[in-house]
Amino acid sequence: MATKVALVDDDQNILTTVSILLESEGFVVNCFSDGEEALAAFAENPPDLAVLDIKMPRMDGMELLNRLRRTSAVPVIFLTSKDDEIDEFLGLKMGADDYIRKPFSQRLLVERIRTVLRRHSTNKDDDAEGSEETLVRGKLKLDSVRHACFWDSREVTLTVTEFMLLHALAVRPGHVKSRDQLMDAAYDDNIYVDDRTIDSHIKRLRKKIKATDPEFSAIETLYGVGYRFKEK
């Protein structure tokens, strides 16, 4: 089946141009001019990936992402203006998988979409450290086929990036992973993110598991070095 991409932007020119581009690349594209319209449609017909503008009337991209993350781990790419660095940071902190600044190269957008989808794919190749279909570390269970995370038998909804980071830490308990190593595990080589982006993902990852188990402390910070997974 063709991959479904949702475009959410109040700029009709962007919707028209990008939808034509993506359809020529084999994607099925659904366009929405505001967040409320998109959120209602996603409940009936979930996309495989969503591209969201941040600044929109009625419901902006940040609020739409916040609503989505309550029930869905669908990959999200944000479109931001070149001066919206704070929005980029907040978007990643809230669970977006990537962002692209306007004005953007159409070819770059296609490559970013393919990159995020590859990370999300249930048929992805094993990583360099030899991932297993099911990884169990104490109370943690990671299903690499379904990209599903369970803590103490209760499912925790993670984004693609959060899942990849947690897997990179849990695959070798007790071993410290630097931020650079975690970037390599979660992002392709052609995507640059800084330290605070990794820190934000880890903070959100902890928060999600703590919502299930307030005593969760398996992800340890080694200040100035990186992070490690502690298996009790």
Short mmCIF file of C-alpha atoms in Angstrom, two decimals:
data_model
loop_
_atom_site.label_atom_id
_atom_site.label_comp_id
_atom_site.label_asym_id
_atom_site.label_seq_id
_atom_site.Cartn_x
_atom_site.Cartn_y
_atom_site.Cartn_z
CA MET A 1 0.00 0.00 0.00
CA ALA A 2 1.16 3.53 -0.75
CA THR A 3 2.39 5.62 2.14
CA LYS A 4 -0.11 8.23 3.35
CA VAL A 5 1.25 11.69 4.12
CA ALA A 6 -0.88 14.43 5.70
CA LEU A 7 -0.01 18.05 4.92
CA VAL A 8 -1.37 20.64 7.34
CA ASP A 9 -0.74 24.27 6.39
CA ASP A 10 -2.88 27.38 5.99
CA ASP A 11 -0.87 28.43 2.91
CA GLN A 12 -2.74 27.05 -0.09
CA ASN A 13 0.30 27.50 -2.35
CA ILE A 14 2.35 25.19 -0.13
CA LEU A 15 -0.43 22.62 0.02
CA THR A 16 -0.76 22.59 -3.76
CA THR A 17 2.95 22.58 -4.58
CA VAL A 18 3.99 20.01 -1.99
CA SER A 19 1.07 17.67 -2.64
CA ILE A 20 1.90 17.58 -6.37
CA LEU A 21 5.54 16.89 -5.51
CA LEU A 22 4.79 14.07 -3.07
CA GLU A 23 2.19 12.47 -5.32
CA SER A 24 4.80 12.40 -8.09
CA GLU A 25 7.02 10.49 -5.65
CA GLY A 26 4.34 7.86 -5.08
CA PHE A 27 2.83 9.11 -1.82
CA VAL A 28 -0.89 9.41 -1.14
CA VAL A 29 -1.40 12.96 0.12
CA ASN A 30 -4.23 14.45 2.18
CA CYS A 31 -4.23 18.23 2.65
CA PHE A 32 -5.69 20.25 5.52
CA SER A 33 -5.76 24.01 6.03
CA ASP A 34 -5.95 24.01 9.84
CA GLY A 35 -5.25 21.81 12.84
CA GLU A 36 -8.84 21.18 13.92
CA GLU A 37 -9.78 19.86 10.50
CA ALA A 38 -6.68 17.63 10.45
CA LEU A 39 -7.20 16.25 13.96
CA ALA A 40 -10.77 15.20 13.18
CA ALA A 41 -9.65 13.51 9.95
CA PHE A 42 -6.72 11.70 11.61
CA ALA A 43 -9.11 9.93 13.97
CA GLU A 44 -10.88 8.34 10.99
CA ASN A 45 -7.95 7.92 8.62
CA PRO A 46 -4.55 8.04 10.38
CA PRO A 47 -1.63 9.04 8.13
CA ASP A 48 1.73 7.28 8.05
CA LEU A 49 3.44 10.65 8.52
CA ALA A 50 2.28 14.23 9.07
CA VAL A 51 3.93 17.46 7.93
CA LEU A 52 2.67 20.32 10.09
CA ASP A 53 3.01 24.07 9.80
CA ILE A 54 3.48 25.69 13.21
CA LYS A 55 1.62 28.97 12.74
CA MET A 56 -2.01 28.30 11.75
CA PRO A 57 -5.40 29.74 12.76
CA ARG A 58 -7.83 27.96 15.14
CA MET A 59 -5.37 25.21 16.15
CA ASP A 60 -1.68 25.69 15.46
CA GLY A 61 0.86 22.96 14.81
CA MET A 62 2.07 22.84 18.42
CA GLU A 63 -1.41 22.19 19.78
CA LEU A 64 -2.11 19.65 17.05
CA LEU A 65 1.09 17.78 17.96
CA ASN A 66 0.17 17.92 21.64
CA ARG A 67 -3.24 16.37 20.91
CA LEU A 68 -1.75 13.73 18.63
CA ARG A 69 0.84 12.62 21.15
CA ARG A 70 -1.88 11.72 23.66
CA THR A 71 -2.85 8.73 21.53
CA SER A 72 -0.51 8.41 18.56
CA ALA A 73 3.18 7.98 17.75
CA VAL A 74 2.71 8.95 14.08
CA PRO A 75 5.94 10.56 12.78
CA VAL A 76 5.70 14.35 12.57
CA ILE A 77 7.83 16.84 10.65
CA PHE A 78 7.38 20.53 11.46
CA LEU A 79 7.60 23.36 8.97
CA THR A 80 8.96 26.48 10.66
CA SER A 81 9.98 29.97 9.55
CA LYS A 82 13.69 30.68 9.61
CA ASP A 83 13.38 32.83 12.76
CA ASP A 84 11.45 30.27 14.83
CA GLU A 85 14.36 28.56 16.62
CA ILE A 86 12.41 28.49 19.89
CA ASP A 87 9.50 26.80 18.08
CA GLU A 88 11.86 24.19 16.64
CA PHE A 89 13.17 23.43 20.11
CA LEU A 90 9.70 23.24 21.66
CA GLY A 91 8.42 21.09 18.81
CA LEU A 92 11.18 18.53 19.26
CA LYS A 93 10.69 18.63 23.01
CA MET A 94 6.98 17.89 22.57
CA GLY A 95 7.66 14.87 20.37
CA ALA A 96 8.20 15.99 16.77
CA ASP A 97 10.63 13.83 14.80
CA ASP A 98 12.17 16.52 12.62
CA TYR A 99 11.73 20.07 11.35
CA ILE A 100 12.38 21.97 8.14
CA ARG A 101 12.72 25.71 7.84
CA LYS A 102 10.78 27.75 5.29
CA PRO A 103 11.54 28.47 2.54
CA PHE A 104 12.65 24.89 1.95
CA SER A 105 14.01 22.80 -0.88
CA GLN A 106 11.39 20.43 -2.23
CA ARG A 107 14.03 17.73 -2.65
CA LEU A 108 15.12 18.21 0.96
CA LEU A 109 11.53 17.76 2.14
CA VAL A 110 11.18 14.49 0.23
CA GLU A 111 14.47 13.18 1.64
CA ARG A 112 13.53 14.15 5.20
CA ILE A 113 10.18 12.38 4.82
CA ARG A 114 11.86 9.25 3.52
CA THR A 115 14.43 9.40 6.34
CA VAL A 116 11.80 9.59 9.08
CA LEU A 117 9.74 6.86 7.43
CA ARG A 118 12.80 4.60 7.24
CA ARG A 119 13.35 5.03 10.96
CA HIS A 120 9.70 4.27 11.56
CA SER A 121 9.55 1.28 9.23
CA THR A 122 8.75 -2.03 10.86
CA ASN A 123 10.96 -3.73 8.30
CA LYS A 124 14.11 -1.72 8.98
CA ASP A 125 17.44 -3.49 9.05
CA ASP A 126 18.99 -4.42 12.37
CA ASP A 127 21.23 -1.67 13.70
CA ALA A 128 24.99 -2.05 14.00
CA GLU A 129 24.72 -3.45 17.51
CA GLY A 130 22.50 -6.31 16.44
CA SER A 131 18.97 -5.45 17.49
CA GLU A 132 16.57 -8.26 18.34
CA GLU A 133 12.90 -8.43 17.45
CA THR A 134 12.11 -8.34 21.16
CA LEU A 135 14.48 -6.80 23.68
CA VAL A 136 13.78 -7.41 27.38
CA ARG A 137 15.65 -5.59 30.12
CA GLY A 138 14.04 -6.05 33.53
CA LYS A 139 10.64 -4.35 33.40
CA LEU A 140 11.35 -3.00 29.93
CA LYS A 141 10.23 -4.79 26.78
CA LEU A 142 10.87 -3.33 23.32
CA ASP A 143 9.24 -4.85 20.26
CA SER A 144 11.35 -3.74 17.30
CA VAL A 145 8.92 -5.16 14.74
CA ARG A 146 5.98 -3.06 15.95
CA HIS A 147 8.07 -0.27 17.49
CA ALA A 148 6.18 -0.93 20.71
CA CYS A 149 7.45 -0.21 24.22
CA PHE A 150 6.19 -1.87 27.41
CA TRP A 151 7.15 -1.06 30.98
CA ASP A 152 6.04 -3.56 33.60
CA SER A 153 3.64 -5.06 30.99
CA ARG A 154 1.99 -1.68 30.33
CA GLU A 155 2.39 -0.11 26.91
CA VAL A 156 4.09 3.28 26.66
CA THR A 157 3.47 5.24 23.46
CA LEU A 158 6.77 6.54 22.05
CA THR A 159 7.73 8.48 18.98
CA VAL A 160 10.14 6.89 16.52
CA THR A 161 13.04 8.96 17.85
CA GLU A 162 12.22 8.13 21.48
CA PHE A 163 12.03 4.42 20.66
CA MET A 164 15.39 4.48 18.85
CA LEU A 165 17.07 6.32 21.73
CA LEU A 166 15.67 3.95 24.34
CA HIS A 167 16.68 0.92 22.28
CA ALA A 168 20.21 2.29 21.85
CA LEU A 169 20.54 2.64 25.63
CA ALA A 170 18.84 -0.63 26.60
CA VAL A 171 20.66 -2.87 24.13
CA ARG A 172 23.78 -2.62 26.33
CA PRO A 173 22.78 -1.97 29.96
CA GLY A 174 25.39 -0.25 32.07
CA HIS A 175 27.32 1.06 29.07
CA VAL A 176 27.44 4.82 28.71
CA LYS A 177 26.24 6.32 25.44
CA SER A 178 27.48 9.77 24.55
CA ARG A 179 25.11 12.27 23.00
CA ASP A 180 26.92 11.86 19.68
CA GLN A 181 26.37 8.09 19.80
CA LEU A 182 22.69 8.61 20.57
CA MET A 183 22.41 11.05 17.66
CA ASP A 184 23.88 8.39 15.38
CA ALA A 185 21.35 5.85 16.66
CA ALA A 186 18.32 8.07 16.18
CA TYR A 187 19.15 10.25 13.17
CA ASP A 188 20.59 9.79 9.70
CA ASP A 189 24.01 11.24 8.96
CA ASN A 190 22.60 14.12 6.92
CA ILE A 191 20.55 15.47 9.83
CA TYR A 192 22.24 17.60 12.49
CA VAL A 193 20.80 18.04 15.96
CA ASP A 194 22.48 19.61 18.95
CA ASP A 195 22.93 18.30 22.48
CA ARG A 196 19.83 19.92 23.90
CA THR A 197 17.65 18.11 21.37
CA ILE A 198 18.87 14.73 22.67
CA ASP A 199 18.41 15.96 26.24
CA SER A 200 14.83 17.01 25.44
CA HIS A 201 14.01 13.62 23.95
CA ILE A 202 15.46 11.83 26.99
CA LYS A 203 13.51 14.10 29.36
CA ARG A 204 10.27 13.36 27.51
CA LEU A 205 11.09 9.65 27.42
CA ARG A 206 11.55 9.57 31.19
CA LYS A 207 8.32 11.50 31.70
CA LYS A 208 6.31 9.05 29.62
CA ILE A 209 7.57 5.99 31.49
CA LYS A 210 7.19 7.72 34.85
CA ALA A 211 3.53 8.28 34.02
CA THR A 212 3.28 4.48 34.14
CA ASP A 213 5.75 3.96 37.00
CA PRO A 214 6.58 7.02 39.17
CA GLU A 215 9.61 5.13 40.54
CA PHE A 216 11.22 4.75 37.11
CA SER A 217 14.92 5.63 37.25
CA ALA A 218 16.52 3.28 34.74
CA ILE A 219 17.88 6.03 32.48
CA GLU A 220 20.82 7.65 34.25
CA THR A 221 22.53 10.91 33.35
CA LEU A 222 26.30 11.07 33.59
CA TYR A 223 26.89 14.80 33.43
CA GLY A 224 29.39 15.80 30.79
CA VAL A 225 29.49 12.25 29.43
CA GLY A 226 26.06 11.00 28.33
CA TYR A 227 23.41 8.51 29.42
CA ARG A 228 23.13 4.83 30.32
CA PHE A 229 20.39 2.31 30.98
CA LYS A 230 20.54 0.71 34.40
CA GLU A 231 19.00 -2.78 34.56
CA LYS A 232 18.02 -3.74 38.08
#
